[in-house]
Amino acid sequence: MREMINKADRLSKSKKDRPGCIDLGSSYFRLLVADLKGQGATPGPVMLHESRKYAGWGEFLGEGGGMPEHAIERASSLLAELVNDAAAHGCRSPWIVATNTLRRAADSRAIQSALEGRVSMAVRILSQEGEAAMSLRGAASLYPGSRPLVLADPGGTSTEIAWGRNGVMDGYRGFDIGTHTVRRMMSGLSRRRASNPLSRRLERAVSDRISDMLGRGAEGPGKIPEALSVLPGKAESPKIVFTGGTAASLSILWLFMRRMSAEPAEKEELSTRAIALIEERLRRLAAMGRERCLPLPPERIARLPAGLLIVRSIAGLLDADSFDMALRDLRWGVILSNGVIPEGYLANE
């Protein structure tokens, strides 16, 4: 059945229809319209249009995975807005993919049907493996050559780490910690207690959870896969790359702190020291109640401390002193795959 949908998606695109993808993430619904051949003197692939709508529906998942009706209705309306936006930019049939929120929802099939009914288009739910693979392929398009790549995508309700070469995934790990999750864990900490041992225990809990998931698999319990080793002097030390909303926010903030007003490049190198400086700036602004001066919407600012904690934990476990923040993500992976997603990368198949 899904092969038929994939084929129908491909056939529905005329030669004049630009490729596009809508990612229904836990926090944002994001549209990308691209040109794989490039524009003028700029070789492809290039972004033609990008837009996002804050859904935040990952926050509404209950203990049993239930989703309130108002969150489903809002999600359907936002998806319809993005489909119309895609059409206005030459993409009449964007590929639509959903991730962890729809994977976890107890009434996932009913929600999927409601979304599809609103826009009369297929909504495909990626498995965590599929999400990791598409994210790796998207980010890898910025790194030509055969150097091994390690890709980390901290999302709203889950995080994926994938590794491979030339955009082909060799392995991955996924865990149920995201910015919404960590933010809920942080909510019990007042500003007065933010630097006490309780917050350090929280950091340790997040780091231990990530370490535990990385250490599961054929490599043996508690052992991080050899493919992720970034020890100095190693002949093929992989490039560490973060992508997704947290990576985009950190790129913007790093430019802002350096008094640069330009749009962030498709990839921006940061270091552990840069992360520490960003965290310190956030702490000072929060203490003064001046977070709104940052060039980000309030919902992104609210999730930054959690995103920073996840990034810092992953970088620490991988012994990475420097890493890239890449703006190409799973939307790029879907577009570069021509919308073809193997059945093994689809949830509940």
CSV table of C-alpha atoms in Angstrom, one decimal:
chain,number,residue,atom,x,y,z
A,1,MET,CA,0.0,0.0,0.0
A,2,ARG,CA,2.7,2.5,1.0
A,3,GLU,CA,4.6,1.7,-2.3
A,4,MET,CA,1.5,2.7,-4.2
A,5,ILE,CA,1.4,6.0,-2.2
A,6,ASN,CA,5.1,6.6,-2.9
A,7,LYS,CA,4.4,6.0,-6.6
A,8,ALA,CA,1.3,8.2,-6.6
A,9,ASP,CA,3.3,11.0,-5.0
A,10,ARG,CA,6.0,10.8,-7.6
A,11,LEU,CA,3.5,10.7,-10.5
A,12,SER,CA,1.5,13.6,-9.2
A,13,LYS,CA,4.5,15.9,-9.7
A,14,SER,CA,4.6,17.5,-13.2
A,15,LYS,CA,7.8,18.8,-14.7
A,16,LYS,CA,6.8,22.3,-13.6
A,17,ASP,CA,6.0,21.2,-10.0
A,18,ARG,CA,8.8,22.1,-7.7
A,19,PRO,CA,9.8,19.5,-5.1
A,20,GLY,CA,8.9,20.2,-1.5
A,21,CYS,CA,8.5,18.6,1.9
A,22,ILE,CA,6.5,19.4,5.0
A,23,ASP,CA,7.9,18.0,8.3
A,24,LEU,CA,5.3,17.6,11.1
A,25,GLY,CA,7.6,17.9,14.0
A,26,SER,CA,6.8,17.9,17.7
A,27,SER,CA,7.3,21.6,18.0
A,28,TYR,CA,7.1,23.1,14.5
A,29,PHE,CA,5.5,22.2,11.2
A,30,ARG,CA,8.1,23.2,8.6
A,31,LEU,CA,7.9,23.6,4.8
A,32,LEU,CA,10.8,23.5,2.4
A,33,VAL,CA,10.6,24.1,-1.4
A,34,ALA,CA,13.8,23.4,-3.3
A,35,ASP,CA,15.3,23.3,-6.7
A,36,LEU,CA,17.6,20.3,-7.2
A,37,LYS,CA,19.3,21.8,-10.3
A,38,GLY,CA,20.1,25.2,-8.8
A,39,GLN,CA,19.2,28.7,-9.8
A,40,GLY,CA,21.3,30.8,-12.3
A,41,ALA,CA,24.9,30.7,-11.3
A,42,THR,CA,24.1,28.9,-8.1
A,43,PRO,CA,24.4,25.1,-8.6
A,44,GLY,CA,21.8,22.9,-7.0
A,45,PRO,CA,20.4,21.9,-4.7
A,46,VAL,CA,19.2,25.2,-3.4
A,47,MET,CA,16.4,26.3,-1.1
A,48,LEU,CA,13.7,28.4,-2.9
A,49,HIS,CA,11.3,28.9,0.0
A,50,GLU,CA,11.0,27.9,3.7
A,51,SER,CA,8.4,28.6,6.3
A,52,ARG,CA,7.3,27.2,9.7
A,53,LYS,CA,4.3,27.2,11.9
A,54,TYR,CA,4.5,26.6,15.7
A,55,ALA,CA,2.3,23.6,16.6
A,56,GLY,CA,3.8,22.5,19.9
A,57,TRP,CA,1.6,19.4,19.8
A,58,GLY,CA,4.3,17.3,21.4
A,59,GLU,CA,3.5,19.1,24.6
A,60,PHE,CA,-0.1,17.7,24.5
A,61,LEU,CA,0.7,14.0,24.5
A,62,GLY,CA,-0.7,12.5,27.7
A,63,GLU,CA,0.7,9.6,29.7
A,64,GLY,CA,-1.2,7.1,27.6
A,65,GLY,CA,-0.3,8.9,24.3
A,66,GLY,CA,-3.7,10.6,24.0
A,67,MET,CA,-4.0,13.8,22.0
A,68,PRO,CA,-6.7,16.4,22.7
A,69,GLU,CA,-9.1,17.2,19.9
A,70,HIS,CA,-8.2,20.9,19.9
A,71,ALA,CA,-4.5,20.0,19.3
A,72,ILE,CA,-5.5,17.8,16.3
A,73,GLU,CA,-7.7,20.5,14.9
A,74,ARG,CA,-5.0,23.1,15.2
A,75,ALA,CA,-2.4,20.7,13.6
A,76,SER,CA,-4.8,20.1,10.7
A,77,SER,CA,-5.3,23.9,10.1
A,78,LEU,CA,-1.6,24.6,10.3
A,79,LEU,CA,-0.9,21.8,7.8
A,80,ALA,CA,-3.5,23.2,5.4
A,81,GLU,CA,-1.8,26.7,5.6
A,82,LEU,CA,1.6,25.2,4.7
A,83,VAL,CA,0.1,23.2,1.8
A,84,ASN,CA,-1.3,26.5,0.5
A,85,ASP,CA,2.0,28.2,1.0
A,86,ALA,CA,3.8,25.5,-0.9
A,87,ALA,CA,1.4,25.8,-3.8
A,88,ALA,CA,2.0,29.6,-3.9
A,89,HIS,CA,5.7,28.9,-4.4
A,90,GLY,CA,5.3,26.4,-7.2
A,91,CYS,CA,5.0,23.1,-5.2
A,92,ARG,CA,1.4,21.8,-5.6
A,93,SER,CA,2.1,18.3,-4.1
A,94,PRO,CA,4.6,18.5,-1.2
A,95,TRP,CA,5.6,15.3,0.5
A,96,ILE,CA,4.3,15.3,4.1
A,97,VAL,CA,6.1,13.3,6.8
A,98,ALA,CA,5.4,13.1,10.5
A,99,THR,CA,7.8,12.1,13.3
A,100,ASN,CA,7.7,11.1,17.0
A,101,THR,CA,4.6,12.9,18.2
A,102,LEU,CA,2.5,11.0,15.7
A,103,ARG,CA,4.5,7.8,16.3
A,104,ARG,CA,3.7,7.9,20.0
A,105,ALA,CA,0.1,9.1,19.8
A,106,ALA,CA,-2.3,6.3,21.0
A,107,ASP,CA,-4.8,7.4,18.3
A,108,SER,CA,-2.1,7.8,15.6
A,109,ARG,CA,-4.2,6.3,12.8
A,110,ALA,CA,-7.2,8.5,13.5
A,111,ILE,CA,-5.0,11.6,13.6
A,112,GLN,CA,-3.3,10.6,10.4
A,113,SER,CA,-6.7,10.3,8.7
A,114,ALA,CA,-7.8,13.7,10.0
A,115,LEU,CA,-4.7,15.3,8.6
A,116,GLU,CA,-5.0,13.6,5.3
A,117,GLY,CA,-8.7,14.4,5.1
A,118,ARG,CA,-8.0,18.1,5.6
A,119,VAL,CA,-5.4,18.4,2.7
A,120,SER,CA,-6.3,15.4,0.5
A,121,MET,CA,-2.7,14.3,0.6
A,122,ALA,CA,-0.8,11.3,2.1
A,123,VAL,CA,0.8,11.8,5.4
A,124,ARG,CA,3.6,9.3,6.1
A,125,ILE,CA,4.8,8.6,9.6
A,126,LEU,CA,8.5,7.9,9.8
A,127,SER,CA,9.9,5.3,12.1
A,128,GLN,CA,12.7,6.5,14.3
A,129,GLU,CA,15.1,4.7,12.0
A,130,GLY,CA,13.6,6.4,9.0
A,131,GLU,CA,13.8,9.8,10.7
A,132,ALA,CA,17.5,9.2,11.4
A,133,ALA,CA,18.2,8.1,7.9
A,134,MET,CA,16.4,11.0,6.2
A,135,SER,CA,18.1,13.5,8.5
A,136,LEU,CA,21.5,12.0,7.8
A,137,ARG,CA,20.9,12.1,4.0
A,138,GLY,CA,19.8,15.7,4.2
A,139,ALA,CA,22.7,17.0,6.2
A,140,ALA,CA,25.2,14.9,4.3
A,141,SER,CA,24.4,16.8,1.1
A,142,LEU,CA,26.5,19.7,2.6
A,143,TYR,CA,29.5,17.4,3.0
A,144,PRO,CA,30.6,15.9,-0.3
A,145,GLY,CA,33.2,13.1,-0.2
A,146,SER,CA,33.4,9.9,1.8
A,147,ARG,CA,34.4,11.2,5.2
A,148,PRO,CA,32.3,9.5,7.9
A,149,LEU,CA,29.6,11.7,9.3
A,150,VAL,CA,27.8,11.5,12.7
A,151,LEU,CA,24.5,13.3,12.7
A,152,ALA,CA,22.6,14.3,15.9
A,153,ASP,CA,19.0,15.6,15.6
A,154,PRO,CA,17.6,16.8,19.0
A,155,GLY,CA,13.9,17.1,18.5
A,156,GLY,CA,11.0,18.1,20.7
A,157,THR,CA,10.2,14.6,22.1
A,158,SER,CA,13.0,12.5,20.8
A,159,THR,CA,16.6,12.6,19.6
A,160,GLU,CA,18.3,10.6,16.9
A,161,ILE,CA,22.0,10.0,16.3
A,162,ALA,CA,23.0,8.4,13.0
A,163,TRP,CA,26.3,7.7,11.3
A,164,GLY,CA,27.4,6.8,7.8
A,165,ARG,CA,29.1,7.9,4.6
A,166,ASN,CA,27.9,9.7,1.5
A,167,GLY,CA,24.4,10.1,3.0
A,168,VAL,CA,24.0,6.3,3.5
A,169,MET,CA,23.3,5.4,7.1
A,170,ASP,CA,25.4,2.6,8.6
A,171,GLY,CA,23.8,2.7,12.1
A,172,TYR,CA,21.7,4.8,14.4
A,173,ARG,CA,20.5,5.2,18.0
A,174,GLY,CA,17.3,6.9,19.1
A,175,PHE,CA,16.0,7.9,22.5
A,176,ASP,CA,12.9,9.5,24.0
A,177,ILE,CA,14.6,12.7,25.3
A,178,GLY,CA,13.9,15.9,23.5
A,179,THR,CA,13.5,19.6,24.3
A,180,HIS,CA,9.9,19.3,25.5
A,181,THR,CA,11.0,16.3,27.7
A,182,VAL,CA,14.0,18.1,29.3
A,183,ARG,CA,12.0,21.3,29.7
A,184,ARG,CA,9.4,19.5,31.8
A,185,MET,CA,12.3,18.0,33.9
A,186,MET,CA,13.6,21.6,34.3
A,187,SER,CA,10.3,23.1,35.2
A,188,GLY,CA,10.7,22.1,38.9
A,189,LEU,CA,13.8,24.2,39.2
A,190,SER,CA,13.3,27.8,40.3
A,191,ARG,CA,15.8,30.4,39.2
A,192,ARG,CA,17.2,30.5,42.8
A,193,ARG,CA,17.9,26.8,42.6
A,194,ALA,CA,19.1,26.7,39.0
A,195,SER,CA,22.8,26.4,40.0
A,196,ASN,CA,22.4,24.0,42.9
A,197,PRO,CA,23.2,20.3,42.9
A,198,LEU,CA,19.7,19.4,41.9
A,199,SER,CA,20.2,20.9,38.4
A,200,ARG,CA,23.6,19.1,38.2
A,201,ARG,CA,21.7,15.9,38.9
A,202,LEU,CA,19.3,16.7,36.1
A,203,GLU,CA,22.3,17.2,33.7
A,204,ARG,CA,23.7,13.9,34.8
A,205,ALA,CA,20.4,12.2,34.3
A,206,VAL,CA,20.1,13.5,30.8
A,207,SER,CA,23.7,12.6,30.0
A,208,ASP,CA,23.3,9.1,31.5
A,209,ARG,CA,20.1,8.5,29.5
A,210,ILE,CA,21.8,9.4,26.2
A,211,SER,CA,24.9,7.4,27.2
A,212,ASP,CA,22.7,4.4,28.0
A,213,MET,CA,21.0,4.5,24.6
A,214,LEU,CA,24.3,5.0,22.7
A,215,GLY,CA,25.8,2.0,24.5
A,216,ARG,CA,23.0,-0.4,23.5
A,217,GLY,CA,23.5,-2.7,20.4
A,218,ALA,CA,25.8,-5.2,18.9
A,219,GLU,CA,28.9,-3.4,20.3
A,220,GLY,CA,28.0,-4.7,23.8
A,221,PRO,CA,26.3,-3.1,26.8
A,222,GLY,CA,27.7,0.3,27.8
A,223,LYS,CA,30.1,0.6,24.9
A,224,ILE,CA,29.7,3.5,22.5
A,225,PRO,CA,29.9,2.2,18.9
A,226,GLU,CA,33.4,2.4,17.3
A,227,ALA,CA,31.9,4.4,14.4
A,228,LEU,CA,31.3,7.3,16.8
A,229,SER,CA,34.9,7.6,18.0
A,230,VAL,CA,36.3,11.0,17.6
A,231,LEU,CA,39.6,10.5,19.4
A,232,PRO,CA,42.3,12.9,18.2
A,233,GLY,CA,44.8,11.5,15.7
A,234,LYS,CA,42.3,8.9,14.4
A,235,ALA,CA,42.8,8.6,10.6
A,236,GLU,CA,39.1,8.9,9.8
A,237,SER,CA,37.7,10.9,12.7
A,238,PRO,CA,34.1,11.6,11.7
A,239,LYS,CA,32.6,15.0,11.3
A,240,ILE,CA,30.0,15.7,14.1
A,241,VAL,CA,26.9,17.6,12.9
A,242,PHE,CA,23.8,18.8,14.7
A,243,THR,CA,20.6,19.6,12.8
A,244,GLY,CA,17.0,20.5,13.4
A,245,GLY,CA,15.4,23.4,15.2
A,246,THR,CA,17.9,23.5,18.1
A,247,ALA,CA,20.8,23.7,15.6
A,248,ALA,CA,19.2,26.5,13.7
A,249,SER,CA,18.5,28.5,16.9
A,250,LEU,CA,22.1,28.1,18.0
A,251,SER,CA,23.4,29.3,14.7
A,252,ILE,CA,21.2,32.4,14.9
A,253,LEU,CA,22.3,33.1,18.4
A,254,TRP,CA,26.0,32.7,17.7
A,255,LEU,CA,25.7,35.2,14.9
A,256,PHE,CA,23.8,37.6,17.2
A,257,MET,CA,26.4,37.3,19.9
A,258,ARG,CA,29.1,38.1,17.4
A,259,ARG,CA,27.1,41.2,16.3
A,260,MET,CA,26.5,39.7,12.8
A,261,SER,CA,23.1,40.4,11.3
A,262,ALA,CA,23.4,38.1,8.3
A,263,GLU,CA,21.3,35.0,7.9
A,264,PRO,CA,23.1,31.9,9.2
A,265,ALA,CA,25.0,29.9,6.6
A,266,GLU,CA,23.8,26.4,5.8
A,267,LYS,CA,26.5,25.1,8.1
A,268,GLU,CA,28.2,26.9,11.0
A,269,GLU,CA,31.0,25.6,13.1
A,270,LEU,CA,30.6,25.9,16.9
A,271,SER,CA,32.7,24.7,19.8
A,272,THR,CA,32.1,23.6,23.4
A,273,ARG,CA,33.4,27.0,24.4
A,274,ALA,CA,30.8,28.7,22.1
A,275,ILE,CA,28.0,26.6,23.7
A,276,ALA,CA,29.2,27.7,27.2
A,277,LEU,CA,29.2,31.3,26.1
A,278,ILE,CA,25.6,31.0,24.7
A,279,GLU,CA,24.5,29.3,28.0
A,280,GLU,CA,26.0,32.1,30.0
A,281,ARG,CA,24.4,34.8,27.9
A,282,LEU,CA,21.0,33.1,28.3
A,283,ARG,CA,21.4,32.9,32.1
A,284,ARG,CA,22.3,36.6,32.4
A,285,LEU,CA,19.4,37.6,30.2
A,286,ALA,CA,17.0,35.4,32.1
A,287,ALA,CA,18.2,36.9,35.4
A,288,MET,CA,17.4,40.4,34.1
A,289,GLY,CA,14.1,39.3,32.4
A,290,ARG,CA,15.4,40.3,29.0
A,291,GLU,CA,15.2,37.1,27.0
A,292,ARG,CA,12.9,38.8,24.5
A,293,CYS,CA,15.8,40.8,23.1
A,294,LEU,CA,17.1,37.7,21.4
A,295,PRO,CA,16.3,37.4,17.7
A,296,LEU,CA,14.0,34.3,18.2
A,297,PRO,CA,10.3,33.9,18.9
A,298,PRO,CA,9.4,33.2,22.5
A,299,GLU,CA,8.6,29.5,22.0
A,300,ARG,CA,12.1,28.9,20.6
A,301,ILE,CA,13.8,30.8,23.4
A,302,ALA,CA,11.8,28.8,26.0
A,303,ARG,CA,13.3,25.5,24.7
A,304,LEU,CA,16.9,26.7,24.3
A,305,PRO,CA,18.2,25.7,27.7
A,306,ALA,CA,16.9,22.2,27.2
A,307,GLY,CA,18.4,22.0,23.6
A,308,LEU,CA,21.7,23.3,24.9
A,309,LEU,CA,21.8,20.6,27.6
A,310,ILE,CA,21.1,17.9,25.0
A,311,VAL,CA,23.8,19.2,22.6
A,312,ARG,CA,26.3,19.6,25.4
A,313,SER,CA,25.6,16.0,26.6
A,314,ILE,CA,26.0,14.5,23.2
A,315,ALA,CA,29.2,16.4,22.4
A,316,GLY,CA,30.7,15.4,25.7
A,317,LEU,CA,29.9,11.7,25.2
A,318,LEU,CA,31.5,11.9,21.8
A,319,ASP,CA,34.6,13.8,23.0
A,320,ALA,CA,33.8,16.5,20.4
A,321,ASP,CA,35.4,19.9,21.0
A,322,SER,CA,33.9,21.3,17.8
A,323,PHE,CA,31.0,20.5,15.6
A,324,ASP,CA,28.8,21.9,12.9
A,325,MET,CA,25.2,23.2,13.1
A,326,ALA,CA,23.6,22.3,9.8
A,327,LEU,CA,20.4,23.8,8.4
A,328,ARG,CA,19.7,20.8,6.1
A,329,ASP,CA,17.6,18.3,7.8
A,330,LEU,CA,15.2,15.4,7.1
A,331,ARG,CA,13.1,17.6,4.7
A,332,TRP,CA,16.2,17.8,2.5
A,333,GLY,CA,16.6,14.0,2.9
A,334,VAL,CA,13.0,13.4,1.7
A,335,ILE,CA,13.4,15.8,-1.3
A,336,LEU,CA,16.8,14.3,-2.3
A,337,SER,CA,15.2,10.8,-2.1
A,338,ASN,CA,12.5,12.0,-4.5
A,339,GLY,CA,10.0,11.3,-1.8
A,340,VAL,CA,10.7,7.5,-1.9
A,341,ILE,CA,10.8,6.2,1.7
A,342,PRO,CA,11.5,2.5,2.0
A,343,GLU,CA,8.8,0.6,4.0
A,344,GLY,CA,11.3,-0.2,6.7
A,345,TYR,CA,11.6,3.5,7.4
A,346,LEU,CA,7.8,3.9,7.9
A,347,ALA,CA,6.2,3.4,11.3
A,348,ASN,CA,3.5,0.8,11.9
A,349,GLU,CA,4.2,-1.0,8.6
